[in-house]
Amino acid sequence: MEKLKYEMAGEIALSPNPGSTMKKWREIFAITQTDLANFLNLSCSTISDYEGNRRKSPGTTIISRFVDALFEIDRSRGSPILSKLSGGATAQTDQYFETHEFATSISAIDFAKLINAKVAVNEELMSTKKIYGYTLMDSLKVILDMPFSQFHKLYGTMSERAFLFTKVSTGRSPMVVIRVTPMKPSLVILHGIDEVDTLALKIAQREQIPVLTTKTDLSRIREALNKL
């Protein structure tokens, strides 16, 4: 857990918008500004000012107190988020997929615009979804070759992310895999197709996951998303 603390603190300290990154982590831990302020014995307006980048960049002491507070509050709740974060992806899986975490969250609507994607199903849910990162994967390798025990690593540090599947023919297989796994992504993007399989759409509706399609070049997608 100490390694995770250092990684979080380092990300905040090195971020061009440290307040926005602090907000991202607070939201990941599902902690309200009020709860955080009470724990740190600060006013809610102080927390809001930091997150809105209206105060000077926080120093190492503030960042350390902030990260410690997130950990302690989560532990008091039974460590639901720390349990998720403790199993990050390793280099052994990079032959199947790559992950990227955003410095700040982005709405599903803005995410779709960045990669020029069209919504195939559950468009009404787009406004409710926040994306904290994405996983780009070779659908054939993941489905046929990757051990099932490694599937949790597709979620990087958080499940609130977009899954972008390449080498897709209909979209059925990726959605079947998502159906039988316990964790679910916030968004699914099928690369290189226009029409999505009927069963895949039904699964998406049952799981309440928007499914999008895009034919934007992968290099352009990486370039756009890796800036976040």
Tab-separated table of C-alpha atoms in Angstrom, residues 112-113 115-121 211-215:
chain	number	residue	atom	x	y	z
A	112	ALA	CA	-16.722	9.806	-27.507
A	113	LYS	CA	-16.046	13.144	-29.200
A	115	ILE	CA	-12.227	9.476	-30.692
A	116	ASN	CA	-15.068	10.317	-33.093
A	117	ALA	CA	-17.213	7.433	-31.850
A	118	LYS	CA	-20.912	6.780	-32.443
A	119	VAL	CA	-23.197	5.383	-29.742
A	120	ALA	CA	-24.794	2.076	-30.718
A	121	VAL	CA	-26.840	1.510	-27.564
A	211	VAL	CA	-21.463	0.620	-26.533
A	212	LEU	CA	-19.833	2.791	-29.186
A	213	THR	CA	-18.160	2.189	-32.529
A	214	THR	CA	-15.320	4.060	-34.176
A	215	LYS	CA	-13.047	3.712	-37.186
